[in-house]
PDB file of C-alpha atoms in Angstrom:
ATOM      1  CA  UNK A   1       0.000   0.000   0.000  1.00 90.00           C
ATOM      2  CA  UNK A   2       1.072   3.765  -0.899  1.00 93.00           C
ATOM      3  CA  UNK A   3      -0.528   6.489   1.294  1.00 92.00           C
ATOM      4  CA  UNK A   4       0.069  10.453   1.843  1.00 93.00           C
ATOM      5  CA  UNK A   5       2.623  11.325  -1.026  1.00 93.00           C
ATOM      6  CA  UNK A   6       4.016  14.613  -0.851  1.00 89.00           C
ATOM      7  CA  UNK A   7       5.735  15.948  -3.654  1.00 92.00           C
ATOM      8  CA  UNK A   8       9.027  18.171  -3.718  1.00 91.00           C
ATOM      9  CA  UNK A   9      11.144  20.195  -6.864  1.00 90.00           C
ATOM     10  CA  UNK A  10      14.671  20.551  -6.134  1.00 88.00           C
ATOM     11  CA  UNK A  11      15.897  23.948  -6.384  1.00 84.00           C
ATOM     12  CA  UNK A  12      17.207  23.611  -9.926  1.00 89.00           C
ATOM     13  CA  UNK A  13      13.564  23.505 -11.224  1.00 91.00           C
ATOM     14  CA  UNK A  14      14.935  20.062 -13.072  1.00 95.00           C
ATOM     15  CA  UNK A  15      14.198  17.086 -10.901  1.00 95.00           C
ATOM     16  CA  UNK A  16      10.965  15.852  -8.459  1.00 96.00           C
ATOM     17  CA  UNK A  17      10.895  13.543  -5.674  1.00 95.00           C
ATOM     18  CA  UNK A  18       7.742  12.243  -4.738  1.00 95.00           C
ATOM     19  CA  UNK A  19       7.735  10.709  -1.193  1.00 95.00           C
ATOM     20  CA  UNK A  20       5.314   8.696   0.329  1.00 96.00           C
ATOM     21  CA  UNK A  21       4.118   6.455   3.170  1.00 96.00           C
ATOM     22  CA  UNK A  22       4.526   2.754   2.650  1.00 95.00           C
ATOM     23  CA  UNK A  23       3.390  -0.696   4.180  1.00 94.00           C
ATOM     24  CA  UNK A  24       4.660  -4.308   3.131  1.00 92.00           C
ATOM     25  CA  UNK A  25       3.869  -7.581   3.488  1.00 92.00           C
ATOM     26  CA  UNK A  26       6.409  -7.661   6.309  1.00 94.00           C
ATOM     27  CA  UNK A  27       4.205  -5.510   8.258  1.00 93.00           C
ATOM     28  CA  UNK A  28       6.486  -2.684   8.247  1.00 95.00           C
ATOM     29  CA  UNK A  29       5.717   0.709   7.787  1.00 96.00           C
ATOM     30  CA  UNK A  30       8.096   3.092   5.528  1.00 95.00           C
ATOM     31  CA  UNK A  31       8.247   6.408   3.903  1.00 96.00           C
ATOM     32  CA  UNK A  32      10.135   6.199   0.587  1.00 95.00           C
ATOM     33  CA  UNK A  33      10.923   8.247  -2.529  1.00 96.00           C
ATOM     34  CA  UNK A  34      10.960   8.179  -6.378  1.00 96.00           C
ATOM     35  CA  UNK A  35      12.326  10.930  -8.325  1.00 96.00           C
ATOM     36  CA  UNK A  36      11.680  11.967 -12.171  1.00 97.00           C
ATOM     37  CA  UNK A  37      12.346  14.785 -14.488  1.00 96.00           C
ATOM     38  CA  UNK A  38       8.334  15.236 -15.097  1.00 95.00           C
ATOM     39  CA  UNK A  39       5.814  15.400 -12.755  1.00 93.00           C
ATOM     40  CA  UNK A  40       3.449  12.400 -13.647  1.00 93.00           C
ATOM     41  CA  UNK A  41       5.867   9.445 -14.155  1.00 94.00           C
ATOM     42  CA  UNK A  42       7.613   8.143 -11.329  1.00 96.00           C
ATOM     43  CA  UNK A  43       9.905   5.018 -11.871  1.00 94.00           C
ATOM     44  CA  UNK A  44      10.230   2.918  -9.509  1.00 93.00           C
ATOM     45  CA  UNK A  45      13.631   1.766 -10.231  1.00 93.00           C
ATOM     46  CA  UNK A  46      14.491   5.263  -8.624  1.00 93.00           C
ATOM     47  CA  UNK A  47      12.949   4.116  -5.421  1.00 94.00           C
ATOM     48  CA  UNK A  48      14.541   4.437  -1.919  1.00 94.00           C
ATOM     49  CA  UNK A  49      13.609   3.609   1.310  1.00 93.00           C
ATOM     50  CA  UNK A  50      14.053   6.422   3.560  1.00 94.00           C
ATOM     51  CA  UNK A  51      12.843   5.497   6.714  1.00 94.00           C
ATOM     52  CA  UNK A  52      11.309   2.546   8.362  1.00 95.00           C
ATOM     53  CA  UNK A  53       9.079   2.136  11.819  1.00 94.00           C
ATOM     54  CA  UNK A  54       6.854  -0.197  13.194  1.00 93.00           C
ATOM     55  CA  UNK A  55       3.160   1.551  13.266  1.00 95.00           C
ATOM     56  CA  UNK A  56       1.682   3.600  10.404  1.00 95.00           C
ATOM     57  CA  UNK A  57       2.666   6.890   9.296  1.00 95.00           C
ATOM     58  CA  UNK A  58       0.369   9.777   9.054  1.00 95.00           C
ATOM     59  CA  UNK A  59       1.692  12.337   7.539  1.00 95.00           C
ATOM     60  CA  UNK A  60       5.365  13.669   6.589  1.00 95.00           C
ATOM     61  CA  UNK A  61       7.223  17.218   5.519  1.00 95.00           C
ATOM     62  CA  UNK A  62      11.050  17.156   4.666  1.00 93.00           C
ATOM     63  CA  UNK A  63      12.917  20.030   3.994  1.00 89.00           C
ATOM     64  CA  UNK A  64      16.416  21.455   3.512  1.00 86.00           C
ATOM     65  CA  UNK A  65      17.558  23.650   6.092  1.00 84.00           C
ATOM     66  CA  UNK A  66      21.422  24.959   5.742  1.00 81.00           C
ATOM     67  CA  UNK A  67      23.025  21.644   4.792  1.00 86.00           C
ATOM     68  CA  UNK A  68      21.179  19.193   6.419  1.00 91.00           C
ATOM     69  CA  UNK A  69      17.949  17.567   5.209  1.00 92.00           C
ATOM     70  CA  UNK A  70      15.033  17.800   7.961  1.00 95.00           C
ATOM     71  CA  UNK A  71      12.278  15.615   8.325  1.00 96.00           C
ATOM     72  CA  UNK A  72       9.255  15.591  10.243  1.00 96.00           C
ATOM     73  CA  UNK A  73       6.860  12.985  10.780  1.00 96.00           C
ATOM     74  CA  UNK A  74       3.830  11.421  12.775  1.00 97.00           C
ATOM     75  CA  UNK A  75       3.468   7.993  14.144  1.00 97.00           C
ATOM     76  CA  UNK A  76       3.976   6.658  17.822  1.00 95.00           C
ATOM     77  CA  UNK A  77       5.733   4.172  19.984  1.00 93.00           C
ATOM     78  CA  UNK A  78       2.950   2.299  21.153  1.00 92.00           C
ATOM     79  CA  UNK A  79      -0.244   0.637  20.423  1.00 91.00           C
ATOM     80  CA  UNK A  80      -1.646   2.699  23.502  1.00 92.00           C
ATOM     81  CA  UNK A  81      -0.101   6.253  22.708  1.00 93.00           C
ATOM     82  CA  UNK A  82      -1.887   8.890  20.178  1.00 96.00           C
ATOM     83  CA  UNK A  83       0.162  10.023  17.075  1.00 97.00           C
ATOM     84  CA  UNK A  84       3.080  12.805  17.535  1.00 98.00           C
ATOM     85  CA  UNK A  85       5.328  14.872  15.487  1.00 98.00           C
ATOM     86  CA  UNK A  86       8.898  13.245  15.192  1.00 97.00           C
ATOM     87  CA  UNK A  87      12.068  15.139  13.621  1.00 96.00           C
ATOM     88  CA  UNK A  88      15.009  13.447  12.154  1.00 96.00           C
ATOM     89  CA  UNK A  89      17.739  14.839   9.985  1.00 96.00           C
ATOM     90  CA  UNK A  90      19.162  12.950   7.203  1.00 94.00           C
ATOM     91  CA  UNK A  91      22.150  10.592   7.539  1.00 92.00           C
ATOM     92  CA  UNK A  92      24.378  11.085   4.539  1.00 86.00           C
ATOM     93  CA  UNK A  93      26.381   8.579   4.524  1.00 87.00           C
ATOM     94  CA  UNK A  94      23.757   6.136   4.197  1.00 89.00           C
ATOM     95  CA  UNK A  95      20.785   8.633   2.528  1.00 88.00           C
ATOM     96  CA  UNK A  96      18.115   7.540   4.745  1.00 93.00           C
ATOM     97  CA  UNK A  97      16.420   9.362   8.245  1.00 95.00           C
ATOM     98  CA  UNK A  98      17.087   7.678  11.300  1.00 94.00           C
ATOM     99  CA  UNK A  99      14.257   7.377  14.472  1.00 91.00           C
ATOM    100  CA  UNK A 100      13.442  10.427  15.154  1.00 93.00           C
ATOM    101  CA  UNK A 101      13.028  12.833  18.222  1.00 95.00           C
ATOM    102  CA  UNK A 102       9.470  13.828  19.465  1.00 96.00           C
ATOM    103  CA  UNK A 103       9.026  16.973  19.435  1.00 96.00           C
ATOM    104  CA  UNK A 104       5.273  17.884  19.341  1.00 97.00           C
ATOM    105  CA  UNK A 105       2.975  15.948  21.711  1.00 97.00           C
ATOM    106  CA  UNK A 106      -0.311  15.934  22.524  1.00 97.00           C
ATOM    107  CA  UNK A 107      -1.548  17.463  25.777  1.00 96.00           C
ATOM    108  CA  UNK A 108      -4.238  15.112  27.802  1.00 96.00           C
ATOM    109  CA  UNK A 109      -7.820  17.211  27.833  1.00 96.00           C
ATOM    110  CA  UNK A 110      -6.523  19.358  25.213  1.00 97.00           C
ATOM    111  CA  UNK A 111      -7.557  20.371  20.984  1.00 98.00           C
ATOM    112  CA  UNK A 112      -5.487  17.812  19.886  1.00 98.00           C
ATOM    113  CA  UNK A 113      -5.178  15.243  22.985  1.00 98.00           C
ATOM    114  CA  UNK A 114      -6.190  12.199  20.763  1.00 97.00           C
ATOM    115  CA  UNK A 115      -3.330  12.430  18.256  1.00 97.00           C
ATOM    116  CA  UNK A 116      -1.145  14.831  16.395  1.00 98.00           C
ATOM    117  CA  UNK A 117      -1.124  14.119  12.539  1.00 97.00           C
ATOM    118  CA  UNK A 118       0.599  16.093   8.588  1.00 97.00           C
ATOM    119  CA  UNK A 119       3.304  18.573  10.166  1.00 98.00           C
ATOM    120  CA  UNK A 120       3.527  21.417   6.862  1.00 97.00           C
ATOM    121  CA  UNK A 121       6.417  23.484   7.916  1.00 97.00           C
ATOM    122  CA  UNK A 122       6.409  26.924   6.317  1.00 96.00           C
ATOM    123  CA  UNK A 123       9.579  29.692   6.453  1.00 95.00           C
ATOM    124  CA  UNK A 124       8.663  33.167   8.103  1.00 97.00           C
ATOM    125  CA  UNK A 125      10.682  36.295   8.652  1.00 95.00           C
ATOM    126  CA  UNK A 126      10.855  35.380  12.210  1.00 95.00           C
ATOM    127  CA  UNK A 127      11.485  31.806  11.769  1.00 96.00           C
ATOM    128  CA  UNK A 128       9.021  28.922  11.254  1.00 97.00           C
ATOM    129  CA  UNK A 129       5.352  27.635  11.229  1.00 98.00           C
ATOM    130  CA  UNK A 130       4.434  23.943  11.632  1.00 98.00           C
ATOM    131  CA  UNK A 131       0.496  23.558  10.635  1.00 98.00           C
ATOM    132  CA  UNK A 132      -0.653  20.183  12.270  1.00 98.00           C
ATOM    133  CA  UNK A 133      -3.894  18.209  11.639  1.00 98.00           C
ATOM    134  CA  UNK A 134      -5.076  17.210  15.468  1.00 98.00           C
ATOM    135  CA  UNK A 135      -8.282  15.641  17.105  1.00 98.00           C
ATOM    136  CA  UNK A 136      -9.730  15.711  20.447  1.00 98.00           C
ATOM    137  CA  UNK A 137     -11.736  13.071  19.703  1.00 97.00           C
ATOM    138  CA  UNK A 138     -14.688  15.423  18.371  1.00 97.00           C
ATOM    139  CA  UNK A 139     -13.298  16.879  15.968  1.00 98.00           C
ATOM    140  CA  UNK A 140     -10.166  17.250  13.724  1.00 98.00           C
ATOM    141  CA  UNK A 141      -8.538  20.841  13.127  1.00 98.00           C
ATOM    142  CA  UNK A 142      -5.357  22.377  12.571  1.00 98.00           C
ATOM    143  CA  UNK A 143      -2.786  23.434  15.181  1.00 98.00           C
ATOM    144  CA  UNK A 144       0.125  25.545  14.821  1.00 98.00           C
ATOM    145  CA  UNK A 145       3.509  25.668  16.248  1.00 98.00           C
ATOM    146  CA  UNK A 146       6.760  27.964  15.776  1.00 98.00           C
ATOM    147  CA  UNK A 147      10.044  27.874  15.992  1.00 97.00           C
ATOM    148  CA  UNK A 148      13.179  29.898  15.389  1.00 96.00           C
ATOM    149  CA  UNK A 149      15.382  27.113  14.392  1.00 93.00           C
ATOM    150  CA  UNK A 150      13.029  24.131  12.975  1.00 91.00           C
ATOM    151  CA  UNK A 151      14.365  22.329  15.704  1.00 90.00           C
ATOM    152  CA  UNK A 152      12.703  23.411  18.904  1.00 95.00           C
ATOM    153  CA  UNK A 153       8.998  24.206  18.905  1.00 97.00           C
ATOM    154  CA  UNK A 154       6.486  25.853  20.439  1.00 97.00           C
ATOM    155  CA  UNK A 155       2.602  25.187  20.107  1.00 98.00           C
ATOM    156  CA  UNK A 156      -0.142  28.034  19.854  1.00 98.00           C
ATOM    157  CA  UNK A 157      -2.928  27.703  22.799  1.00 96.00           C
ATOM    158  CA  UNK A 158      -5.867  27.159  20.796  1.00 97.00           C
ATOM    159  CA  UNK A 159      -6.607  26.032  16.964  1.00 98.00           C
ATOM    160  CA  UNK A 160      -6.177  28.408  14.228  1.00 98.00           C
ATOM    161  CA  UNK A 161      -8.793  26.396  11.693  1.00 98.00           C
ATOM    162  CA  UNK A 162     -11.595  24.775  12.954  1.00 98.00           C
ATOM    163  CA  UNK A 163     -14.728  22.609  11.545  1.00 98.00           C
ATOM    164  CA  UNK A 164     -18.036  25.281  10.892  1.00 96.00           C
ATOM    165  CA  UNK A 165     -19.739  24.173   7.507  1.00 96.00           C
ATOM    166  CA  UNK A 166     -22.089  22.041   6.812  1.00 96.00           C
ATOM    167  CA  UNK A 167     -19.617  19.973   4.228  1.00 97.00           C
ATOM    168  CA  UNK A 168     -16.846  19.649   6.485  1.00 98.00           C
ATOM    169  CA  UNK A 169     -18.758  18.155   9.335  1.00 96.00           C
ATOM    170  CA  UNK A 170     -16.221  17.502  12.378  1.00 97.00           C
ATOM    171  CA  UNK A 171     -13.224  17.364  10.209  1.00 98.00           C
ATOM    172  CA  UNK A 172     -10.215  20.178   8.906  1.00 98.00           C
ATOM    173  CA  UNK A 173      -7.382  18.291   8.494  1.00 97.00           C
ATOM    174  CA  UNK A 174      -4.502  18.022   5.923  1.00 95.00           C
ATOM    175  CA  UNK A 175      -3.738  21.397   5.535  1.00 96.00           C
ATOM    176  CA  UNK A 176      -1.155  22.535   2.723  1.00 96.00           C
ATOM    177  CA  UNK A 177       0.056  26.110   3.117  1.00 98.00           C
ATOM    178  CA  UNK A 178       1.540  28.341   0.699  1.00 96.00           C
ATOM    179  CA  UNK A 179       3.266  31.494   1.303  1.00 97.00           C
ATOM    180  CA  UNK A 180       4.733  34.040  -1.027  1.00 96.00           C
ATOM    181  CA  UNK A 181       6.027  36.544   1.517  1.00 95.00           C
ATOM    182  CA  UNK A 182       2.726  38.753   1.602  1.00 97.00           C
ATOM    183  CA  UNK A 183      -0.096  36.269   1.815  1.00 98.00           C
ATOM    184  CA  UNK A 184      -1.010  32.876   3.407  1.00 98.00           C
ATOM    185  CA  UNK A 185      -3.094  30.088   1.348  1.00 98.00           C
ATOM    186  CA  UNK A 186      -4.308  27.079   2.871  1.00 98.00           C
ATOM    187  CA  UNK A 187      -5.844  23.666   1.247  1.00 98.00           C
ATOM    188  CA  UNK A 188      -6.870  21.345   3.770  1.00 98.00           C
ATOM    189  CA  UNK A 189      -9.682  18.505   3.400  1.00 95.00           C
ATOM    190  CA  UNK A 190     -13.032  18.440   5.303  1.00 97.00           C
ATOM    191  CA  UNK A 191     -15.959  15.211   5.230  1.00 95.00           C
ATOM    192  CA  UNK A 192     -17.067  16.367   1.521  1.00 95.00           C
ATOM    193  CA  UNK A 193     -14.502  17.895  -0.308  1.00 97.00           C
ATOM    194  CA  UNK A 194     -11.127  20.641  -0.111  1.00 97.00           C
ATOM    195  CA  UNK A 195     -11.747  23.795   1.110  1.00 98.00           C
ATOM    196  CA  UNK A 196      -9.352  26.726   0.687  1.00 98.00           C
ATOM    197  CA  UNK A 197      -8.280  29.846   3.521  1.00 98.00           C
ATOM    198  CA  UNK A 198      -6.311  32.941   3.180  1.00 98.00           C
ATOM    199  CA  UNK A 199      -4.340  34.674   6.365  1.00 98.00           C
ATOM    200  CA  UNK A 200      -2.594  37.717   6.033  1.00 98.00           C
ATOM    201  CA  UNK A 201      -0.387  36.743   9.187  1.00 98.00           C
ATOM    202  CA  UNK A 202      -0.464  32.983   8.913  1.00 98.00           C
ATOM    203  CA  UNK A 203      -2.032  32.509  12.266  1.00 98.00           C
ATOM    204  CA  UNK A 204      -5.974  34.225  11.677  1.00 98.00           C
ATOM    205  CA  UNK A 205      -7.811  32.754   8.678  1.00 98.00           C
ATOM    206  CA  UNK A 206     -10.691  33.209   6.571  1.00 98.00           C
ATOM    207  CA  UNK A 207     -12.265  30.485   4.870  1.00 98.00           C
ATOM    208  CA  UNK A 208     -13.179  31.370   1.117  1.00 98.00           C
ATOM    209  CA  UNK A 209     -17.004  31.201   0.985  1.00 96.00           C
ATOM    210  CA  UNK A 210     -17.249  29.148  -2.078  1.00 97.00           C
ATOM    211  CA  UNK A 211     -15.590  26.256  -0.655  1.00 97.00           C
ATOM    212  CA  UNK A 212     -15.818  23.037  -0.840  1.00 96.00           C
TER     213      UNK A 212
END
């Protein structure tokens, strides 16, 4: 099975990497990675294995930040715990991510206290956003985070998208956000359909009225 695929161009404008969740046979979860020269064929006798773990993967967001290659990702440890946001940095010498750290959890009687899920990490003036799909067990929304290096984060108090339509029901989740240094545009998914949000500040948003 193939699940979540995210898809990257390098910053030549010549080559993409798609790369996406995995599970085999062996009952092994992975995130892997083709690459190609056009964005609709993907070989896979370019195929790597990145990264491999032991319960699913929901979500992942890799990134180049000074010379090392950043991932983040959600999954857990155990059967018992809800999904978190992991971050591991590339290991050259063998191209593929180690375990990663935790480094967003969920918070017990909080927004997103029955799992943390699709980290999108966007680059501000002042440092960076993580958007975060997250569920209280209600509902599913999206959480934000910032940090000043990538590394260390810190999560808003409250949501800053939130199920209120009809079509989405109880569900905003899998948000995408764009920014071209003026203006913030969201895609994210509700029950029946995509819906799309602008933000002048990346942290207040305003659902377009036409959605889904």
């Amino acid at each position: 099975q193939a699940y979540y695929p995210y898809l990257t161009l390098d910053e030549n404008q010549s080559v993409y990497t798609l790369m996406f969740a995995g599970f085999g046979r062996d009952g092994i979860y992975r995130i892997l990675t083709r690459e190609s020269t056009a964005p609709d064929t993907f070989s896979i006798s370019t195929q790597i294995i990145r990264f491999s773990w032991n319960f699913p993967v929901c979500g992942m967001f890799s990134g180049r930040f000074g010379t090392n290659d950043f991932l983040w990702y959600s999954t857990k440890e155990e059967d018992t715990q809800p999904d978190a946001i992991y971050w591991s940095v590339k290991d050259i010498n063998v191209d593929t991510y180690p375990s990663g750290i935790k480094i967003i959890s969920p918070e017990p009687g909080n927004f997103d206290s029955q799992g943390i899920e699709f980290p999108y990490v966007v680059s501000v003036s002042s440092g960076y956003y993580m958007y975060y799909s997250c569920s209280d067990g209600v509902k599913w929304c999206i959480g934000l985070a910032f940090s000043e290096d990538a590394i260390n984060w810190v999560k808003f108090s409250s949501p800053v998208l939130e199920p209120g339509e009809a079509w989405e029901q109880n569900i905003v989740k899998g948000s995408c956000v764009l920014f071209d240094g003026e203006v913030f545009e969201m895609f994210y998914f509700g029950d029946n359909g995509i819906g799309y949000a602008r933000s002048m500040d990346g942290i207040h948003w305003e659902k377009y009225p036409g959605n889904p």
